[in-house]
Every structure is written in structure tokens, then in C-alpha cells.
CSV table of C-alpha atoms in Angstrom, one decimal:
chain,number,residue,atom,x,y,z
A,28,UNK,CA,0.3,-0.1,0.1
A,29,UNK,CA,1.2,3.8,-0.9
A,30,UNK,CA,0.0,6.7,0.8
A,31,UNK,CA,1.4,10.3,0.5
A,32,UNK,CA,4.1,11.3,2.9
A,33,UNK,CA,2.9,14.2,5.2
A,34,UNK,CA,5.4,17.0,5.5
A,35,UNK,CA,6.4,18.8,8.9
A,36,UNK,CA,4.1,20.9,10.3
A,37,UNK,CA,0.8,18.5,9.5
A,38,UNK,CA,-1.5,17.8,11.8
A,39,UNK,CA,-2.2,13.7,13.6
A,40,UNK,CA,-5.4,13.3,14.7
A,41,UNK,CA,-5.9,10.7,17.4
A,42,UNK,CA,-8.9,9.0,18.5
A,43,UNK,CA,-8.3,8.1,22.4
A,44,UNK,CA,-6.5,10.4,25.0
A,45,UNK,CA,-5.3,7.7,27.2
A,46,UNK,CA,-1.8,7.2,27.8
A,47,UNK,CA,-1.1,5.3,24.5
A,48,UNK,CA,-2.3,8.7,22.6
A,49,UNK,CA,-0.3,10.7,25.1
A,50,UNK,CA,3.1,8.9,23.8
A,51,UNK,CA,2.0,8.7,20.5
A,52,UNK,CA,1.5,12.8,20.6
A,53,UNK,CA,4.9,13.1,22.2
A,54,UNK,CA,6.7,11.1,19.4
A,55,UNK,CA,4.5,12.7,16.7
A,56,UNK,CA,5.5,16.6,18.2
A,57,UNK,CA,9.0,15.9,18.4
A,58,UNK,CA,9.3,15.1,14.6
A,59,UNK,CA,7.6,18.5,14.0
A,60,UNK,CA,3.7,17.4,13.8
A,61,UNK,CA,0.7,19.1,15.2
A,62,UNK,CA,-1.4,17.0,17.5
A,63,UNK,CA,-5.3,16.8,17.6
A,64,UNK,CA,-7.5,14.3,20.1
A,65,UNK,CA,-10.6,13.4,20.7
A,66,UNK,CA,-11.8,11.9,24.0
A,67,UNK,CA,-14.7,12.1,26.0
A,68,UNK,CA,-12.9,12.7,29.4
A,69,UNK,CA,-11.8,16.2,29.3
A,70,UNK,CA,-8.9,15.6,31.9
A,71,UNK,CA,-7.2,12.6,30.0
A,72,UNK,CA,-3.7,12.5,29.9
A,73,UNK,CA,-3.2,13.4,26.1
A,74,UNK,CA,-5.3,16.5,26.0
A,75,UNK,CA,-2.5,18.1,28.2
A,76,UNK,CA,0.2,17.5,25.5
A,77,UNK,CA,-1.7,18.0,22.3
A,78,UNK,CA,-2.1,20.9,20.3
A,79,UNK,CA,-5.8,21.0,20.1
A,80,UNK,CA,-8.5,18.8,21.9
A,81,UNK,CA,-11.9,17.8,21.2
A,82,UNK,CA,-13.9,16.9,23.9
A,83,UNK,CA,-16.8,14.3,22.6
A,84,UNK,CA,-17.8,10.7,22.9
A,85,UNK,CA,-16.1,8.5,20.4
A,86,UNK,CA,-19.4,7.8,18.6
A,87,UNK,CA,-19.9,11.2,18.2
A,88,UNK,CA,-20.0,11.4,14.5
A,89,UNK,CA,-20.1,15.0,14.0
A,90,UNK,CA,-17.0,15.3,16.3
A,91,UNK,CA,-15.3,12.4,14.2
A,92,UNK,CA,-16.2,14.5,11.2
A,93,UNK,CA,-14.4,17.7,12.8
A,94,UNK,CA,-11.4,15.6,13.9
A,95,UNK,CA,-11.2,14.1,10.2
A,96,UNK,CA,-11.2,17.9,8.5
A,97,UNK,CA,-9.1,19.5,11.6
A,98,UNK,CA,-6.5,16.7,10.7
A,99,UNK,CA,-4.1,15.6,7.7
A,100,UNK,CA,-4.1,12.0,9.1
A,101,UNK,CA,-6.1,10.2,12.0
A,102,UNK,CA,-5.1,7.1,14.2
A,103,UNK,CA,-6.7,5.8,16.9
A,104,UNK,CA,-5.3,4.6,20.2
A,105,UNK,CA,-7.2,1.7,21.2
A,106,UNK,CA,-9.8,-0.9,19.5
A,107,UNK,CA,-13.0,-0.6,20.8
A,108,UNK,CA,-14.4,2.4,18.9
A,109,UNK,CA,-17.3,1.7,16.2
A,110,UNK,CA,-16.0,0.0,13.1
A,111,UNK,CA,-18.6,1.5,11.2
A,112,UNK,CA,-17.8,4.8,12.3
A,113,UNK,CA,-14.3,4.2,11.6
A,114,UNK,CA,-15.2,3.1,7.8
A,115,UNK,CA,-17.0,6.4,7.4
A,116,UNK,CA,-14.3,8.0,8.3
A,117,UNK,CA,-12.0,6.3,6.4
A,118,UNK,CA,-13.9,7.1,3.6
A,119,UNK,CA,-14.1,10.9,3.3
A,120,UNK,CA,-10.6,11.4,5.3
A,121,UNK,CA,-6.9,10.0,5.5
A,122,UNK,CA,-7.4,7.2,7.8
A,123,UNK,CA,-4.1,4.7,6.6
A,124,UNK,CA,-5.1,1.8,9.0
A,125,UNK,CA,-8.4,1.8,7.5
A,126,UNK,CA,-11.5,0.0,9.6
A,127,UNK,CA,-10.4,-3.6,8.6
A,128,UNK,CA,-8.5,-4.5,11.6
A,129,UNK,CA,-11.0,-3.1,14.3
A,130,UNK,CA,-13.8,-5.0,12.3
A,131,UNK,CA,-12.1,-8.1,12.6
A,132,UNK,CA,-10.3,-7.9,16.1
A,133,UNK,CA,-12.7,-6.3,18.5
A,134,UNK,CA,-15.0,-9.4,18.1
A,135,UNK,CA,-12.7,-12.1,19.5
A,136,UNK,CA,-15.0,-15.0,17.7
A,137,UNK,CA,-14.1,-13.1,14.5
A,138,UNK,CA,-10.5,-12.5,15.8
A,139,UNK,CA,-10.0,-16.4,16.2
A,140,UNK,CA,-11.5,-17.2,12.7
A,141,UNK,CA,-9.7,-14.5,11.2
A,142,UNK,CA,-6.4,-16.1,12.2
A,143,UNK,CA,-7.3,-19.6,11.6
A,144,UNK,CA,-8.4,-18.7,8.2
A,145,UNK,CA,-4.8,-16.9,8.0
A,146,UNK,CA,-3.3,-20.4,8.9
A,147,UNK,CA,-1.9,-18.9,12.4
A,148,UNK,CA,-1.3,-21.6,15.4
A,149,UNK,CA,-4.3,-21.1,17.7
A,150,UNK,CA,-5.9,-23.2,20.6
A,151,UNK,CA,-9.1,-24.8,19.7
A,152,UNK,CA,-12.0,-22.6,20.6
A,153,UNK,CA,-15.9,-22.8,20.2
A,154,UNK,CA,-18.5,-20.1,19.9
A,155,UNK,CA,-20.9,-20.0,22.9
A,156,UNK,CA,-24.2,-18.9,21.7
A,157,UNK,CA,-26.2,-19.9,24.9
A,158,UNK,CA,-25.7,-21.3,28.4
A,159,UNK,CA,-26.4,-24.8,26.9
A,160,UNK,CA,-23.1,-24.7,24.5
A,161,UNK,CA,-21.2,-24.7,27.8
A,162,UNK,CA,-21.9,-28.4,27.7
A,163,UNK,CA,-20.5,-28.7,24.4
A,164,UNK,CA,-17.2,-26.7,25.1
A,165,UNK,CA,-16.8,-29.2,28.5
A,166,UNK,CA,-17.2,-32.1,25.4
A,167,UNK,CA,-15.3,-31.0,23.1
A,168,UNK,CA,-12.7,-28.5,24.8
A,169,UNK,CA,-12.6,-30.1,28.2
A,170,UNK,CA,-11.5,-28.6,31.5
A,171,UNK,CA,-10.2,-26.2,32.3
A,172,UNK,CA,-10.8,-23.6,29.4
A,173,UNK,CA,-11.5,-19.9,29.2
A,174,UNK,CA,-15.0,-18.1,28.8
A,175,UNK,CA,-14.3,-14.8,27.1
A,176,UNK,CA,-17.1,-12.1,26.2
A,177,UNK,CA,-16.9,-11.3,22.4
A,178,UNK,CA,-16.6,-7.6,22.7
A,179,UNK,CA,-15.0,-5.2,24.9
A,180,UNK,CA,-13.0,-7.2,27.1
A,181,UNK,CA,-9.4,-6.0,28.3
A,182,UNK,CA,-7.1,-6.4,31.1
A,183,UNK,CA,-8.6,-9.6,32.0
A,184,UNK,CA,-12.2,-8.0,32.3
A,185,UNK,CA,-15.0,-10.3,30.8
A,186,UNK,CA,-13.2,-13.3,31.7
A,187,UNK,CA,-13.9,-16.5,33.8
A,188,UNK,CA,-11.5,-19.4,34.0
A,189,UNK,CA,-13.9,-22.7,34.2
A,190,UNK,CA,-11.7,-25.5,35.7
A,191,UNK,CA,-14.5,-27.9,36.7
A,192,UNK,CA,-18.3,-27.8,36.9
A,193,UNK,CA,-18.4,-26.2,40.0
A,194,UNK,CA,-17.2,-23.1,37.7
A,195,UNK,CA,-20.1,-23.6,35.5
A,196,UNK,CA,-22.8,-21.4,36.9
A,197,UNK,CA,-20.6,-18.2,37.2
A,198,UNK,CA,-19.8,-18.9,33.5
A,199,UNK,CA,-23.3,-19.3,32.3
A,200,UNK,CA,-24.6,-16.3,33.8
A,201,UNK,CA,-21.6,-14.5,31.7
A,202,UNK,CA,-22.7,-16.6,28.6
A,203,UNK,CA,-26.8,-15.2,29.3
A,204,UNK,CA,-25.8,-11.9,29.4
A,205,UNK,CA,-23.6,-11.7,26.6
A,206,UNK,CA,-22.3,-13.7,23.5
A,207,UNK,CA,-18.8,-15.3,24.4
A,208,UNK,CA,-16.0,-17.6,23.4
A,209,UNK,CA,-14.9,-20.6,25.1
A,210,UNK,CA,-11.0,-21.4,24.2
A,211,UNK,CA,-8.7,-24.1,25.7
A,212,UNK,CA,-6.9,-23.1,29.2
A,213,UNK,CA,-3.4,-24.3,28.2
A,214,UNK,CA,-0.4,-25.2,30.9
A,215,UNK,CA,1.7,-22.0,30.3
A,216,UNK,CA,5.7,-21.8,30.1
A,217,UNK,CA,5.8,-18.1,29.1
A,218,UNK,CA,3.7,-15.5,27.3
A,219,UNK,CA,5.6,-13.5,24.6
A,220,UNK,CA,4.7,-10.6,22.5
A,221,UNK,CA,6.1,-9.2,19.4
A,222,UNK,CA,5.5,-5.7,18.3
A,223,UNK,CA,5.7,-4.5,14.4
A,224,UNK,CA,5.5,-1.6,12.3
A,225,UNK,CA,3.8,-1.9,9.0
A,226,UNK,CA,4.6,1.3,7.0
A,227,UNK,CA,4.3,3.1,3.6
A,228,UNK,CA,4.8,0.7,0.8
A,229,UNK,CA,4.5,-2.4,3.0
A,230,UNK,CA,7.7,-1.9,4.9
A,231,UNK,CA,7.6,-4.0,7.5
A,232,UNK,CA,10.1,-3.4,10.8
A,233,UNK,CA,10.4,-5.7,14.0
A,234,UNK,CA,10.9,-5.4,17.7
A,235,UNK,CA,12.5,-7.9,19.9
A,236,UNK,CA,10.6,-10.5,21.0
A,237,UNK,CA,9.5,-9.5,24.5
A,238,UNK,CA,8.8,-11.8,27.6
A,239,UNK,CA,5.6,-10.9,29.5
A,240,UNK,CA,4.0,-11.7,33.1
A,241,UNK,CA,0.5,-11.0,33.9
A,242,UNK,CA,-1.1,-11.2,37.0
A,243,UNK,CA,-4.9,-10.9,37.4
A,244,UNK,CA,-5.2,-10.7,33.7
A,245,UNK,CA,-3.0,-7.4,33.7
A,246,UNK,CA,0.5,-7.0,32.3
A,247,UNK,CA,2.9,-6.8,35.4
A,248,UNK,CA,6.5,-6.8,33.7
A,249,UNK,CA,7.9,-7.2,30.3
A,250,UNK,CA,11.7,-8.3,29.9
A,251,UNK,CA,13.5,-7.7,26.5
A,252,UNK,CA,14.9,-9.8,24.4
A,253,UNK,CA,13.2,-12.7,26.1
A,254,UNK,CA,14.8,-15.3,27.4
A,255,UNK,CA,12.8,-17.8,25.5
A,256,UNK,CA,13.7,-17.4,21.9
A,257,UNK,CA,10.9,-18.0,19.2
A,258,UNK,CA,11.5,-14.9,17.2
A,259,UNK,CA,11.7,-16.6,13.8
A,260,UNK,CA,8.4,-18.3,14.6
A,261,UNK,CA,6.8,-15.6,15.7
A,262,UNK,CA,7.7,-13.5,13.2
A,263,UNK,CA,6.5,-16.5,11.0
A,264,UNK,CA,2.8,-16.2,12.5
A,265,UNK,CA,3.1,-12.5,12.3
A,266,UNK,CA,3.6,-12.7,8.7
A,267,UNK,CA,0.6,-14.9,7.9
A,268,UNK,CA,-1.6,-12.4,9.7
A,269,UNK,CA,-0.2,-9.8,8.1
A,270,UNK,CA,-1.0,-11.3,4.5
A,271,UNK,CA,-4.4,-11.6,5.7
A,272,UNK,CA,-5.4,-8.6,7.8
A,273,UNK,CA,-4.7,-4.8,6.6
A,274,UNK,CA,-2.2,-3.4,8.8
A,275,UNK,CA,-0.6,0.3,8.7
A,276,UNK,CA,1.4,1.1,11.8
A,277,UNK,CA,2.6,-0.1,15.0
A,278,UNK,CA,0.6,-3.2,16.1
A,279,UNK,CA,1.5,-6.3,18.5
A,280,UNK,CA,0.6,-10.1,18.4
A,281,UNK,CA,0.4,-12.0,21.9
A,282,UNK,CA,1.4,-15.4,22.0
A,283,UNK,CA,1.3,-18.4,24.5
A,284,UNK,CA,4.0,-20.6,24.9
A,285,UNK,CA,3.1,-23.9,26.4
A,286,UNK,CA,5.1,-26.4,28.4
A,287,UNK,CA,5.5,-28.5,25.4
A,288,UNK,CA,7.3,-25.3,23.9
A,289,UNK,CA,5.0,-24.8,21.1
A,290,UNK,CA,3.6,-21.4,20.1
A,291,UNK,CA,0.3,-20.1,19.9
A,292,UNK,CA,-1.0,-16.7,18.9
A,293,UNK,CA,-3.3,-15.6,21.8
A,294,UNK,CA,-4.7,-12.4,20.5
A,295,UNK,CA,-3.6,-9.0,18.5
A,296,UNK,CA,-3.7,-5.5,19.9
A,297,UNK,CA,-4.1,-3.2,16.4
A,298,UNK,CA,-2.3,-0.3,18.0
A,299,UNK,CA,0.9,0.3,20.3
A,300,UNK,CA,0.8,-2.1,23.0
A,301,UNK,CA,1.7,-1.9,27.0
A,302,UNK,CA,4.5,-4.5,26.4
A,303,UNK,CA,6.4,-2.3,24.0
A,304,UNK,CA,6.8,0.8,26.4
A,305,UNK,CA,10.3,-0.2,27.1
A,306,UNK,CA,11.5,0.5,23.3
A,307,UNK,CA,11.1,4.5,24.5
A,308,UNK,CA,14.4,4.1,26.5
A,309,UNK,CA,15.7,0.9,25.2
A,310,UNK,CA,15.5,1.2,21.5
A,311,UNK,CA,17.0,3.5,18.8
A,312,UNK,CA,13.2,3.9,17.6
A,313,UNK,CA,10.0,3.5,19.9
A,314,UNK,CA,6.8,1.8,19.2
A,315,UNK,CA,5.3,5.2,19.2
A,316,UNK,CA,8.1,6.6,16.9
A,317,UNK,CA,7.6,4.0,14.1
A,318,UNK,CA,3.8,4.4,14.3
A,319,UNK,CA,3.9,8.0,14.0
A,320,UNK,CA,6.4,7.4,11.0
A,321,UNK,CA,4.1,4.5,9.4
A,322,UNK,CA,0.9,6.7,9.4
A,323,UNK,CA,2.6,9.9,8.0
A,324,UNK,CA,4.0,8.2,5.4
A,325,UNK,CA,7.9,8.7,6.2
A,326,UNK,CA,10.0,5.6,5.7
A,327,UNK,CA,10.9,3.4,8.3
A,328,UNK,CA,14.2,2.3,9.8
A,329,UNK,CA,15.6,-1.0,8.2
A,330,UNK,CA,16.0,-2.6,11.6
A,331,UNK,CA,15.3,-1.6,15.1
A,332,UNK,CA,18.4,-2.0,17.4
A,333,UNK,CA,18.1,-2.9,21.1
A,334,UNK,CA,20.3,-0.5,22.7
A,335,UNK,CA,20.1,-2.6,25.9
A,336,UNK,CA,18.3,-5.3,27.4
A,337,UNK,CA,15.5,-4.2,29.8
A,338,UNK,CA,13.1,-4.7,32.3
A,339,UNK,CA,9.6,-2.8,32.3
A,340,UNK,CA,7.2,-2.9,35.1
A,341,UNK,CA,3.7,-1.5,35.3
A,342,UNK,CA,2.8,0.8,37.7
A,343,UNK,CA,-0.9,0.4,38.9
A,344,UNK,CA,-2.4,2.6,41.4
A,345,UNK,CA,-1.3,0.4,44.3
A,346,UNK,CA,2.2,0.4,42.9
A,347,UNK,CA,2.4,4.0,43.1
A,348,UNK,CA,1.0,3.6,46.7
A,349,UNK,CA,3.9,1.7,47.7
A,350,UNK,CA,6.8,3.3,45.7
A,351,UNK,CA,6.3,6.9,44.5
A,352,UNK,CA,8.2,8.3,47.3
A,353,UNK,CA,11.0,5.9,46.6
A,354,UNK,CA,11.4,7.2,42.5
A,355,UNK,CA,13.6,9.9,43.7
A,356,UNK,CA,15.9,7.3,45.3
A,357,UNK,CA,16.2,5.2,42.2
A,358,UNK,CA,17.7,7.5,38.9
A,359,UNK,CA,18.2,3.8,37.2
A,360,UNK,CA,14.4,3.8,37.0
A,361,UNK,CA,12.9,5.6,33.9
A,362,UNK,CA,9.7,6.5,35.7
A,363,UNK,CA,6.8,7.1,33.4
A,364,UNK,CA,3.8,8.9,34.9
A,365,UNK,CA,0.5,8.9,32.7
A,366,UNK,CA,-1.2,11.7,34.4
A,367,UNK,CA,-4.4,10.1,35.5
A,368,UNK,CA,-6.9,12.3,37.5
A,369,UNK,CA,-8.3,9.1,39.6
A,370,UNK,CA,-6.1,6.6,41.3
A,371,UNK,CA,-7.4,3.0,41.4
A,372,UNK,CA,-5.8,-0.1,42.9
A,373,UNK,CA,-5.5,-1.6,39.5
A,374,UNK,CA,-5.7,0.9,37.1
A,375,UNK,CA,-2.3,1.4,35.0
A,376,UNK,CA,-0.9,4.6,36.2
A,377,UNK,CA,2.3,4.5,34.9
A,378,UNK,CA,5.2,2.4,34.3
A,379,UNK,CA,9.1,2.0,34.7
A,380,UNK,CA,12.0,0.8,32.7
A,381,UNK,CA,15.7,-0.3,33.9
A,382,UNK,CA,18.1,-0.6,31.3
A,383,UNK,CA,20.5,-3.6,32.4
A,384,UNK,CA,23.2,-5.9,31.5
A,385,UNK,CA,21.9,-8.5,33.8
A,386,UNK,CA,18.2,-9.0,33.4
A,387,UNK,CA,18.0,-11.7,36.1
A,388,UNK,CA,19.2,-9.8,38.5
A,389,UNK,CA,17.5,-6.5,38.0
A,390,UNK,CA,14.1,-8.5,37.6
A,391,UNK,CA,14.9,-9.9,40.9
A,392,UNK,CA,15.7,-6.3,42.5
A,393,UNK,CA,12.8,-5.0,41.3
A,394,UNK,CA,10.4,-7.9,42.1
A,395,UNK,CA,11.5,-7.1,45.7
A,396,UNK,CA,10.9,-3.8,45.4
A,397,UNK,CA,7.2,-4.4,44.2
A,398,UNK,CA,6.5,-7.4,47.2
A,399,UNK,CA,3.9,-5.3,49.0
A,400,UNK,CA,1.6,-5.0,46.1
A,401,UNK,CA,-0.1,-8.4,47.0
A,402,UNK,CA,-1.1,-6.7,50.4
A,403,UNK,CA,-3.6,-4.6,48.7
């Protein structure tokens, strides 16, 4: 795909003003672009760093049109926006990412079907149309399995682990409330992710394979480079997906590695991702830099260089309660605070990255610092 290269001084429009939008805006401004953001929260983090701000709901058609008219290119920071409205926006304005990825990936069932059609490796799954179909899941998939809502889930929301018949009542309540998908629960060895950027003329660039740990379905830490090297296999899976789905800009594919060392695609985030935040300090280009380069039609670097191994830790509200008085004592911590106005125990409030020559030692040191979080 080929599209116009935008000159310095052009305006980048961002749908969504959270931390991802904020970090996109900061990269765009450093390159000489102006930024306008649309978000329903008048105190969203991105509006404090943008040149202009449209305070409106994501599904406000007039506001989206206003964003399209005032921006030279439009991008988005998250996938839970209306695919139909994005399609209409892309028909009249410059939206290089298009709407296809959002259409396919915001529905977990369609995402699974798309991955299957692309030839990617995925775990067995089953559509749950009603509570009775849980019996079919027990028979075909077997315990344990995950029940996930088809729409709107993130950071563990809308998910139930069904380990035995004792969990079926809770699962049935969720299925009766909304459409769901059942998928086999793997005996995990590791979780990894691969962040990729696709740009003008189908340029593609890969970040290092990222090793992740989740706690309570929220990303807890990322280690780069991954200590389990599935780089070639992960790139092969990503290439299959990219040939099947239209992507422009930065996106991340999350993988499970089972106890037999087999790699399985878990899900795709069609925008910059939490597990790629380390790249701001640890790489010669961050995932936000390459995203802005891609959507504005600039040439991407041929390769991403990891300047130094890194450990990135998410900072939830409970972590700020625990650690914020210690930040000044640790200059080795590159601390990012997103600027959200309301602090909640499980809300992502920031992250920190430490560059290191010994990821194992640094991981243990940081884990000690975070030990008190489980008391909350």
C-alpha cells in the first residue's frame, strides 16, 4: 500500500486520549507534527500535551468528522471504537490504518476465525451462543477452559476460568448476559509478544521478542529480549496474519508458549501495546516513533536496534501507593507517570523501565521493590 508522505507541520489526529495517545502525541511533536485528540474525558492524559482537543464521545459522528477535517491524518490508540464509524471516516478522510483490523479484531470470535483462516497457530475454541453450549465446550475442549466475552474485554475483564463443573454457574451467567467464546486453557510455560510496524510501501520492521508476565490478567512486567527465543517462529506467525489482515502502523501479537514449547497466537492489539513501552528508552526507535512514521508516510528504519536489555514494570494505582516516595532514590528507573486524575488499585497509572546488563538480577531486585503490592 502506498500513501502520501506528510510534511513537517502537518496535523495528526488521534482518537483516544489515554496514555497510548499521549505517547503517540509526544513522538509526533518531536518530529515536528501538530496533534489534535478526541476523547470524552476532559482531563484525559493526552489533552495536556496536544495542540488541540475535541471533548466528545468516541461515537459522536459530528466530532469524528470535525477531527477528520482538522487533521491531515487520523489514527487511534485503542480498538474498542465503532468499526462502522471508522469505515465512514476512512471513506472521506486520511485514515491509513483503515477499518478492517478493527472490524476483525474487536470481536474475539471473528478474531479467532481470522487467525484460523490466516493459518496461524491457535488453541481450540468454540462459539458460545447460549448457556447450553457450555456443555459442548466441556465435551469438545474439556477442562480447564476460558470463557471470554466477544466484545469489550481487556486487562482480564469479561473472562472466567472454568476449571470444573463448580465454575459452570458463573460461566453460564456471563454467557446469558452476552455472547462469548470458549477457548482451551493452556498449561503455560511463558507468554511473549512481538511488536511490529508496517509502513508506506509495505515496509515492515520488528521489535525484539518481548517476554511478559501477567498478574490477575493485567501485564505486570516485560523483559527484553525474551529469555525464550521464538523470534523466527513469532515473525512467521505475524507474517501470515499481516498477509491476511490490513495493517498500517504499530501493532502487537501476543503469544502463549505451552509446556511442550509450542507457540500459539493469543490475540492481536492493532495499535501500540503495553508490552512495547520499554522501547522508549531501550531501542533506537520507540513503538510510538515508528507508528507516527508509518501513518504519516515516512520511511521506516530498516531494523530496530535494542540498545540495551531492559525490564519494564507496570505501575498500577497500588504500585504508586507503594513506591512513589522511592522514585527519587532510583535514578536507574525511567519512570513514566501518565497523568490520570483518578488513582485506582488496578488502574494503569504509569510504568518504569530499567536498562541492564543482567536482566535476571534486575528482575529480582524490582520484584523485591514490588513485593508489597499483593497486600492490597
